[in-house]
mmCIF file of C-alpha atoms and ligand atoms in Angstrom:
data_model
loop_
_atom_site.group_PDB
_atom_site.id
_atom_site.type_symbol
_atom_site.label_atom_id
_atom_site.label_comp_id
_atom_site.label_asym_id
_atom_site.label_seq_id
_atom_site.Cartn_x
_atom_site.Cartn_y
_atom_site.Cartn_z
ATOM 1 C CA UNK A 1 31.829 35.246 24.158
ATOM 2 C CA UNK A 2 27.959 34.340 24.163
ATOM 3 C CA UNK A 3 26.311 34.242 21.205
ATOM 4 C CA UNK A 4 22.708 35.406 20.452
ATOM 5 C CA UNK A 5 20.258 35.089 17.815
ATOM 6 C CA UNK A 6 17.032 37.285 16.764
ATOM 7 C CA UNK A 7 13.929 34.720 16.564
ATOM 8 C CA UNK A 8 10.802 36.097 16.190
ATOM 9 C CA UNK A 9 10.747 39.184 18.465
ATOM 10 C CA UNK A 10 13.353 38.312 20.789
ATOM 11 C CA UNK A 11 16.962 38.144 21.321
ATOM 12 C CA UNK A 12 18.313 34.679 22.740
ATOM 13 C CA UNK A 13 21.332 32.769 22.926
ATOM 14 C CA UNK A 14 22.626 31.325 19.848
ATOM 15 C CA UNK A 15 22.554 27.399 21.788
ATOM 16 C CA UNK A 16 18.990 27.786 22.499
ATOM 17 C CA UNK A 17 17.753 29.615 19.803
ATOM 18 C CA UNK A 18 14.984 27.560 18.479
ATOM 19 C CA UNK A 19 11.975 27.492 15.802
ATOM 20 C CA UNK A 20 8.713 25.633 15.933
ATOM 21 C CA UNK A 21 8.288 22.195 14.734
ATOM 22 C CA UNK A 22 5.360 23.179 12.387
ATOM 23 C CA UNK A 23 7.276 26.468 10.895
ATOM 24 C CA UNK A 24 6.713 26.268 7.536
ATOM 25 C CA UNK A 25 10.569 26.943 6.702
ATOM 26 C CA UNK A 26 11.310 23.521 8.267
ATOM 27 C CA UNK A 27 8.399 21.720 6.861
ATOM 28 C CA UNK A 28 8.300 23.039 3.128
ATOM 29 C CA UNK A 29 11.246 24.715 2.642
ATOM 30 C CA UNK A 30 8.420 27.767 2.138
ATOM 31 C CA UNK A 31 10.355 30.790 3.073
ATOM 32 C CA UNK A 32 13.525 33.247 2.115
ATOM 33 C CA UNK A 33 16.929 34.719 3.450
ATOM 34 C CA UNK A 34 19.475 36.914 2.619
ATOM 35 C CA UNK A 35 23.478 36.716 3.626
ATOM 36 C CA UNK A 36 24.904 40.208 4.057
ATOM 37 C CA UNK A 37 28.592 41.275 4.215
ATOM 38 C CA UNK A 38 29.460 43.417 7.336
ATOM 39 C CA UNK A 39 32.755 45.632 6.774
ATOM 40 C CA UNK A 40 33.753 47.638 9.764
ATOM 41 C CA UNK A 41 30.414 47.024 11.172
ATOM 42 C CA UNK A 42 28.603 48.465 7.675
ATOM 43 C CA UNK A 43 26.590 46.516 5.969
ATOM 44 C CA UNK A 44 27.772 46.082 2.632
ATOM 45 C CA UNK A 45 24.851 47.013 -0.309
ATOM 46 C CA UNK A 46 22.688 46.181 2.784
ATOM 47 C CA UNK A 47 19.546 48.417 1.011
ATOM 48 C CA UNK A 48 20.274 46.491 -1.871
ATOM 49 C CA UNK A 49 19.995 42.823 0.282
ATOM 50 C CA UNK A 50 16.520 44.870 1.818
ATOM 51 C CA UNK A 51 15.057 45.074 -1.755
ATOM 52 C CA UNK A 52 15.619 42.074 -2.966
ATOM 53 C CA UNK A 53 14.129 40.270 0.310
ATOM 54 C CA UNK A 54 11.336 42.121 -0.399
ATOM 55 C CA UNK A 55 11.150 40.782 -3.942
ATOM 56 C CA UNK A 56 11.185 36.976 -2.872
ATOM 57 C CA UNK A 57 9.176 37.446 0.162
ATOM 58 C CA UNK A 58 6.430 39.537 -2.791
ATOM 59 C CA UNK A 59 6.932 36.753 -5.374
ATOM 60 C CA UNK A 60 6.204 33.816 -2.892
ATOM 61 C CA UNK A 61 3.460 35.917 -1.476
ATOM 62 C CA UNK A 62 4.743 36.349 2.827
ATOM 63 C CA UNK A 63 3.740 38.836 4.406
ATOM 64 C CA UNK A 64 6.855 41.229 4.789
ATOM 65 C CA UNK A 65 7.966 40.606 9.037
ATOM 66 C CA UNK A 66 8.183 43.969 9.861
ATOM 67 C CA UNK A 67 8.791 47.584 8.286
ATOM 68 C CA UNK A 68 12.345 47.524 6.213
ATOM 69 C CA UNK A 69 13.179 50.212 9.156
ATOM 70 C CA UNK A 70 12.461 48.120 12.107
ATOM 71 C CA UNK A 71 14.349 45.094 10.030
ATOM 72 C CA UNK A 72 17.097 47.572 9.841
ATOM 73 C CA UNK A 73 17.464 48.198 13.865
ATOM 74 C CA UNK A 74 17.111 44.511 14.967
ATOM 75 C CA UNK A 75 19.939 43.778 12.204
ATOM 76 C CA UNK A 76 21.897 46.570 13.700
ATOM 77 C CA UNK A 77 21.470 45.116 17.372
ATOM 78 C CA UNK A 78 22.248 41.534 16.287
ATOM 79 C CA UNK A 79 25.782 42.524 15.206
ATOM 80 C CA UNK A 80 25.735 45.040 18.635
ATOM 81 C CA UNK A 81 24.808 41.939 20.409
ATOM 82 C CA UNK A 82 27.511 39.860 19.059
ATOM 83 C CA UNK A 83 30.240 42.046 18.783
ATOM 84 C CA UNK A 84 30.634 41.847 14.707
ATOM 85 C CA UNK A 85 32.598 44.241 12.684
ATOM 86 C CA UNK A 86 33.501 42.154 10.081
ATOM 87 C CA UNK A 87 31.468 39.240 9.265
ATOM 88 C CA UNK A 88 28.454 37.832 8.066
ATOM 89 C CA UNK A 89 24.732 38.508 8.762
ATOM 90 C CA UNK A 90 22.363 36.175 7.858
ATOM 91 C CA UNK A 91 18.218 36.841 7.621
ATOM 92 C CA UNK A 92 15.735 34.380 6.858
ATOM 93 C CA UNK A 93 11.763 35.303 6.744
ATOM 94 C CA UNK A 94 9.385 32.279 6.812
ATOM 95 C CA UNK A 95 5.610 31.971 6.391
ATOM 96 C CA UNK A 96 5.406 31.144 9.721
ATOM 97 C CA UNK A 97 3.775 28.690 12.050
ATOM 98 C CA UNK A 98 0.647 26.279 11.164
ATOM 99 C CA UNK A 99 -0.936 23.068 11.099
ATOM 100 C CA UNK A 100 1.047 20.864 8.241
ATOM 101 C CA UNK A 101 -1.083 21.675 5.111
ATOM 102 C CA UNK A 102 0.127 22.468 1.604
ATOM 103 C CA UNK A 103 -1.820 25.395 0.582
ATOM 104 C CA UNK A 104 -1.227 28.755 2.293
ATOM 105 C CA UNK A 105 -2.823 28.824 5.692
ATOM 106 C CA UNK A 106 -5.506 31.503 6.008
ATOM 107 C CA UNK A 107 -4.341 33.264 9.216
ATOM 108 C CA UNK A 108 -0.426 33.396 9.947
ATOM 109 C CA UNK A 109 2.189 35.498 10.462
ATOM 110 C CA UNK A 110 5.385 35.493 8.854
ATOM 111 C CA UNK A 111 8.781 33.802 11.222
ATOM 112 C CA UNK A 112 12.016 36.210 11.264
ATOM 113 C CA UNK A 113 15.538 34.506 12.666
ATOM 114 C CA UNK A 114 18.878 36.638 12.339
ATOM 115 C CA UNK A 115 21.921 35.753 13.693
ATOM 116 C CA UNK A 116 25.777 36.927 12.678
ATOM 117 C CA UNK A 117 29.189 35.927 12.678
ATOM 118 C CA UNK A 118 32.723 37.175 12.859
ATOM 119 C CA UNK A 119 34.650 35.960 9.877
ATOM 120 C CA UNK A 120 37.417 36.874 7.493
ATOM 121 C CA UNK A 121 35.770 36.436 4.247
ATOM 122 C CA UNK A 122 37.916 38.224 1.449
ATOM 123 C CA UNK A 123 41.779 38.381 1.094
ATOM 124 C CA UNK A 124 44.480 39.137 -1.297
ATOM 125 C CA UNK A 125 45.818 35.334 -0.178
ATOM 126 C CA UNK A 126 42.523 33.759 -1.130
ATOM 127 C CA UNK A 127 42.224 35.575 -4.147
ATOM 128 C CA UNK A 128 45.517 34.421 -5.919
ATOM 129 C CA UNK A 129 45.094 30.827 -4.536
ATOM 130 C CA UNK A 130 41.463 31.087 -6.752
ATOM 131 C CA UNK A 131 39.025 27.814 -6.938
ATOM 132 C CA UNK A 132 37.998 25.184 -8.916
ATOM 133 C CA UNK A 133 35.268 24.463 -10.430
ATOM 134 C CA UNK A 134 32.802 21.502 -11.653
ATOM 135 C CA UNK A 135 30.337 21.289 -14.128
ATOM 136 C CA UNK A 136 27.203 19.680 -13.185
ATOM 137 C CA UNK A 137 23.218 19.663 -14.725
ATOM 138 C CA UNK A 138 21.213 22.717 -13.396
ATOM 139 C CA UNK A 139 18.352 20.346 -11.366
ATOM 140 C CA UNK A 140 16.748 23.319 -9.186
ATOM 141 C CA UNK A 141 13.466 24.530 -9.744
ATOM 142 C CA UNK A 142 12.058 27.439 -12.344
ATOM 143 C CA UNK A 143 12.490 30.814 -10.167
ATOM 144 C CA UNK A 144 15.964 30.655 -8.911
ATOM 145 C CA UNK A 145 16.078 34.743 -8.936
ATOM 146 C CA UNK A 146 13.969 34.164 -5.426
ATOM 147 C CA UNK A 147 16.389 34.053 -2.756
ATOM 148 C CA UNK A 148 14.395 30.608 -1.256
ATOM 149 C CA UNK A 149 15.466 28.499 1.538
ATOM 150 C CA UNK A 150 14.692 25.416 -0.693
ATOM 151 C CA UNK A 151 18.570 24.918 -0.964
ATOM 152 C CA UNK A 152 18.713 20.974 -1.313
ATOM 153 C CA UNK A 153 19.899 20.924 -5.420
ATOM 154 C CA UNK A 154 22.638 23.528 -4.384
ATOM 155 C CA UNK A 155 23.526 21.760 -1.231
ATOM 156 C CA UNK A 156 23.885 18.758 -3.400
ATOM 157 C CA UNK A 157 26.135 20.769 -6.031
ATOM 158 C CA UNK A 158 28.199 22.097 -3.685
ATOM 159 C CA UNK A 159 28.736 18.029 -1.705
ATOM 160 C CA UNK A 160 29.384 17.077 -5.505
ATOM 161 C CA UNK A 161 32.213 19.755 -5.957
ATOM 162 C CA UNK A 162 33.787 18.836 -2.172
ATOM 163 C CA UNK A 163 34.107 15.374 -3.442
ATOM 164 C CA UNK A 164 35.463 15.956 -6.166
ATOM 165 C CA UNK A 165 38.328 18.295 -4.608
ATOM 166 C CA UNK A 166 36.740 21.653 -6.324
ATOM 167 C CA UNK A 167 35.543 24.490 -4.465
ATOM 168 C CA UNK A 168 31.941 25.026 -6.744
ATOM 169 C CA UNK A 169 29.660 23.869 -9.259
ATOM 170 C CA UNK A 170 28.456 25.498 -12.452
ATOM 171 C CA UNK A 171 25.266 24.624 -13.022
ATOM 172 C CA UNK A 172 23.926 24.208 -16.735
ATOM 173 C CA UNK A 173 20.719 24.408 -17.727
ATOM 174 C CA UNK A 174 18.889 21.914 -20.449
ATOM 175 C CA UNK A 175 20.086 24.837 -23.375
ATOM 176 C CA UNK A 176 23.408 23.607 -22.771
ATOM 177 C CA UNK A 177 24.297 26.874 -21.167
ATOM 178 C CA UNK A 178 25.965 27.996 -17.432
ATOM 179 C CA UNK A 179 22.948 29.344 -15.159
ATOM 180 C CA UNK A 180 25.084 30.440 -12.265
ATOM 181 C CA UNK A 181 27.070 28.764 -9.358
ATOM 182 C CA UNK A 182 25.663 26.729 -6.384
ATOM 183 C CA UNK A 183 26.318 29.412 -4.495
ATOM 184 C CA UNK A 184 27.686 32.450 -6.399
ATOM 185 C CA UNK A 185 27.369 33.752 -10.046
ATOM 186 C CA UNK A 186 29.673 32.893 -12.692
ATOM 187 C CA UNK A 187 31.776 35.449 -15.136
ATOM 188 C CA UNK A 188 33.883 34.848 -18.153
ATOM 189 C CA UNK A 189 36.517 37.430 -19.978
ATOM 190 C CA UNK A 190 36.162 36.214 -23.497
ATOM 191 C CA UNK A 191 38.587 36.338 -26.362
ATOM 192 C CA UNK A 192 37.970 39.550 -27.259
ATOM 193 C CA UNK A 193 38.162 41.102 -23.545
ATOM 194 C CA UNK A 194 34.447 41.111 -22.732
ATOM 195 C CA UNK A 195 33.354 40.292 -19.498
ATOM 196 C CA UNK A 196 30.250 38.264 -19.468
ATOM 197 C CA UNK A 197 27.650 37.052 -17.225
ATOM 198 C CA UNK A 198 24.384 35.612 -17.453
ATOM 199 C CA UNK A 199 21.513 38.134 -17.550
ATOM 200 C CA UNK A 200 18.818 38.520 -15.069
ATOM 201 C CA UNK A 201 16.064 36.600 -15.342
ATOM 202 C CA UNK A 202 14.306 33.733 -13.384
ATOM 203 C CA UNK A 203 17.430 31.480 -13.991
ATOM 204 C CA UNK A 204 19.786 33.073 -11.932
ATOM 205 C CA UNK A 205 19.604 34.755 -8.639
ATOM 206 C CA UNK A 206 20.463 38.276 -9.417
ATOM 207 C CA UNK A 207 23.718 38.700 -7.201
ATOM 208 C CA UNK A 208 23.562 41.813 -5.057
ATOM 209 C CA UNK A 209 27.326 41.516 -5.829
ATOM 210 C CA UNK A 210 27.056 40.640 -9.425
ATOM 211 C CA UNK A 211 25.135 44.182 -9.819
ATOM 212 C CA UNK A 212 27.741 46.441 -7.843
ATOM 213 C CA UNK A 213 30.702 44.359 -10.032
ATOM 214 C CA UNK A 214 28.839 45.347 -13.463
ATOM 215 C CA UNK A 215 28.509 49.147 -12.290
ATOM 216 C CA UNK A 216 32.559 48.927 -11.229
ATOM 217 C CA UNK A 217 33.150 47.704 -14.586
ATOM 218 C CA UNK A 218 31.337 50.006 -16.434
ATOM 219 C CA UNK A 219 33.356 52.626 -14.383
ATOM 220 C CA UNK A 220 36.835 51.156 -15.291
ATOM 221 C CA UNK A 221 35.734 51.205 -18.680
ATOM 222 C CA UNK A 222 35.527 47.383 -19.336
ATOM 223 C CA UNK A 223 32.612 46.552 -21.670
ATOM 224 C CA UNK A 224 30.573 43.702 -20.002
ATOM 225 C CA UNK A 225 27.638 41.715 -21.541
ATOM 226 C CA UNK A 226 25.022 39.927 -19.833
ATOM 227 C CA UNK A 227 24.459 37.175 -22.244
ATOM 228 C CA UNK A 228 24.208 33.012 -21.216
ATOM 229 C CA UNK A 229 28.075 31.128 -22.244
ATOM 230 C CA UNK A 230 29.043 27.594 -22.046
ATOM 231 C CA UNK A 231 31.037 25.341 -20.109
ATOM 232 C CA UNK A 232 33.078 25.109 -23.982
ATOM 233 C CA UNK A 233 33.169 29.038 -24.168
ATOM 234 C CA UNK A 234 34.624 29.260 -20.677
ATOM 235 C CA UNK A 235 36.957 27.092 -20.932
ATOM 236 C CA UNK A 236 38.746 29.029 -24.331
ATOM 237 C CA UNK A 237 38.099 32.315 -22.282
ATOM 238 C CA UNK A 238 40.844 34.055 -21.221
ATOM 239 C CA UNK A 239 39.817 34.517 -17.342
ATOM 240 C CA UNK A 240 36.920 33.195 -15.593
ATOM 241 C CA UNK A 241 35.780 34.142 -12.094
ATOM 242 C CA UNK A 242 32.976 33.402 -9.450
ATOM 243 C CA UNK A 243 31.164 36.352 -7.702
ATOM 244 C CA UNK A 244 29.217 36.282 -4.296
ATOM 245 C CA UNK A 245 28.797 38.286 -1.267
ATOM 246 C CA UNK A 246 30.777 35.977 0.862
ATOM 247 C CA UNK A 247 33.647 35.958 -1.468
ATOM 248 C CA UNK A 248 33.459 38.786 -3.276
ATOM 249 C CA UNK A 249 35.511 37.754 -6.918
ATOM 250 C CA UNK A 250 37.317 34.785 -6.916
ATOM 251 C CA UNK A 251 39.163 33.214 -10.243
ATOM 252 C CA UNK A 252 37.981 30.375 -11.177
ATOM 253 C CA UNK A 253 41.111 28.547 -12.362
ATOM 254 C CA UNK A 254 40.259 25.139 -13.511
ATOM 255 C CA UNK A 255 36.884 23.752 -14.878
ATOM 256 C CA UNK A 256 36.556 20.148 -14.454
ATOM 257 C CA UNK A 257 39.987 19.986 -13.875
ATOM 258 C CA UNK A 258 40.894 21.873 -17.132
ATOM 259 C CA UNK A 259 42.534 24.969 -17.226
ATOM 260 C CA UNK A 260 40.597 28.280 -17.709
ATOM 261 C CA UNK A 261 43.573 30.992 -19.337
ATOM 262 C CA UNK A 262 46.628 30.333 -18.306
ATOM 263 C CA UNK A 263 45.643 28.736 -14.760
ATOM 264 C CA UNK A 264 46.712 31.913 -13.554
ATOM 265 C CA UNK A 265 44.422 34.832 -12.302
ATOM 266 C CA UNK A 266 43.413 37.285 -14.381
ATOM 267 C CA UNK A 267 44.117 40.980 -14.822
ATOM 268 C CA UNK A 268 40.134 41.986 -15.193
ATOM 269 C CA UNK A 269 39.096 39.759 -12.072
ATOM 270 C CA UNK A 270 42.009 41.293 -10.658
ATOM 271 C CA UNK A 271 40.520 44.836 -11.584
ATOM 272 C CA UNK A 272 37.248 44.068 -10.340
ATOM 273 C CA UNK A 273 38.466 42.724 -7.093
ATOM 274 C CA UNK A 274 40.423 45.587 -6.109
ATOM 275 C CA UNK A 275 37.970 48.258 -7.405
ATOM 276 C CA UNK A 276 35.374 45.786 -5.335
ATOM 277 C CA UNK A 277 37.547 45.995 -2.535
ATOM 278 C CA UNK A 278 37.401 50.236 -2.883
ATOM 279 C CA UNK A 279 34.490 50.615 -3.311
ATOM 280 C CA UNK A 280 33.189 48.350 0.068
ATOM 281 C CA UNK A 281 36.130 50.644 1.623
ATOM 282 C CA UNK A 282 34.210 53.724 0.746
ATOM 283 C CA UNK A 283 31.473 52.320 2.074
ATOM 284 C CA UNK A 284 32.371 51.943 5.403
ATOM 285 C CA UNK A 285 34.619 54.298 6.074
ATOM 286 C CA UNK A 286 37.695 52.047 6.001
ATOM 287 C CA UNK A 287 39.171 52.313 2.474
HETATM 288 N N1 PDD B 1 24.895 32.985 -1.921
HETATM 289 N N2 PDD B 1 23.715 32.685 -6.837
HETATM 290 C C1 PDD B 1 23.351 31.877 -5.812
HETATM 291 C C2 PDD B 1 22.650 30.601 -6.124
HETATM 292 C C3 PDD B 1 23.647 32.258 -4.488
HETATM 293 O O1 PDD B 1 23.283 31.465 -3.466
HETATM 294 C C4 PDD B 1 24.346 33.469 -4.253
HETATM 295 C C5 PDD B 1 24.653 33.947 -2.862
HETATM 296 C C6 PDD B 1 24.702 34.259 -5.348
HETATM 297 C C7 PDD B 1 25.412 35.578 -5.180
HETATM 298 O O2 PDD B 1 24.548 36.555 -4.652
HETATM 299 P P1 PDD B 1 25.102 37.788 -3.792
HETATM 300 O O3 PDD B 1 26.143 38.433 -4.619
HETATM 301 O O4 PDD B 1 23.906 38.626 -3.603
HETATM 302 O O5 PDD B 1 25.667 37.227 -2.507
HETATM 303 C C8 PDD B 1 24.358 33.854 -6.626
HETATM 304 C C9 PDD B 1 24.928 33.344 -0.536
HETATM 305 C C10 PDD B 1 26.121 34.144 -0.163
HETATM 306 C C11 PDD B 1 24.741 32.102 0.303
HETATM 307 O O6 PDD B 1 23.805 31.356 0.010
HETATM 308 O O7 PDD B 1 25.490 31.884 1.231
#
């Protein structure tokens, strides 16, 4: 089956689906996206994914594409287009098209690609095999909360966990403490049974996921602070885990090729996957 892709107005095969030489996305990195989870063809949190690409394309100053309605149909006729029920959408806004120059140039408009994918993300399978992790220095810049294209210190992360056999890096900042994952945010379940994350702030992206988990927990009663931990800490907790939309919760089972717990998973990530997995049911009918 064909593929096709939304670029800028129009909907073309994936294969030629192409962006100027001079868009500022590919030249500066100067733009933002957003990777939603599609669950029997619902978007999963999808309003959620809407306001926060309206909060990076606000704090980097682009011009938002289109109306959040409009962005709403063309996402609905890219996964009409390609046949997705379950899968992955992905979004990226850039400032657009200009002459190479640093500063903002003063007449453009902003560049909007979509495309989606079939895919089996989450599974009970994937869940108990879990992932390791690595530890590595947090390099990326200030204002990791916007949801930038400027990917290269997590692509770098993530090359640096594949070679060493793990499946992510934790990235800690100069305090010493865990910022978030290359690619996901990071949870502990301490001593004492607390579940705790980082809190929001320009550290961290704020995880569209990591938001719905913390309103599950509260719901199951488990009593979660959003407080900074370290690499030590996590490693003497009882259960760690990862969160993202692409993989929902997954325990993190080793740390540098120590053992977080038991090496097992654990009963809260456990909890928070299947009430995850409810609640994404509910969502879209399925559950
Ligand atoms: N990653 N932190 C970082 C650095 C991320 O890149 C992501 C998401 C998250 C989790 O956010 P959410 O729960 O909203 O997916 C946290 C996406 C999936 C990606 O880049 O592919």
């Amino acid at each position: 089956m064909s593929r096709f892709a939304y670029v800028n107005g129009r909907y073309v095969r994936h294969r030629d689906a192409m962006v100027h030489i001079e868009d500022r996305g590919y030249q500066f990195a100067d733009g933002v996206y957003e990777v939603v989870v599609v669950d029997h063809g619902v978007l999963v949190d999808g309003e959620a994914h809407l306001d926060r690409l309206e909060r990076s394309l606000s704090a980097l100053r682009i011009v938002q594409p289109m109306s959040r309605a409009a962005i709403k149909l063309v996402m609905g006729e890219v996964l009409r287009r390609n046949r997705v029920r379950d899968g992955l959408l992905y979004l990226q806004v850039t400032r657009g098209v200009a002459r190479r120059e640093h500063k903002f140039p003063a007449t453009i408009k902003p560049a909007m690609v979509m495309t989606a994918r079939s895919a089996a993300l989450w599974s009970q399978e994937r869940f108990s095999r879990g992932v390791s992790v690595i530890s590595l220095e947090d390099i990326r810049w200030g204002r990791a909360d916007i949801k930038s294209v400027s990917l290269i210190a997590n692509v770098l992360a993530k090359q640096a966990a594949a070679e060493a056999d793990a499946n992510e890096a934790w990235l800690v900042g100069p305090d010493g403490h865990v910022t978030e994952g290359a690619s996901s945010n990071a949870w502990i379940v301490t001593a004492a049974g607390d579940l705790v994350t980082r809190g929001t702030g320009s550290k961290i992206l704020g995880g569209v996921t990591r938001a719905t988990l913390l309103r599950l927990a509260a719901h199951l009663g488990v009593r979660a602070v959003e407080r900074a931990f370290t690499i030590e800490e996590a490693l003497k907790a009882r259960e760690a885990f990862l969160s993202s939309s692409s993989s929902a919760v997954l325990p993190v089972l080793s740390i540098d090729g120590a053992c977080v717990g038991n090496g097992r998973p654990g009963p809260v990530a456990r909890r928070l996957y299947d009430a995850y997995g409810e609640y994404v049911g509910r969502l879209s009918g399925s559950g």
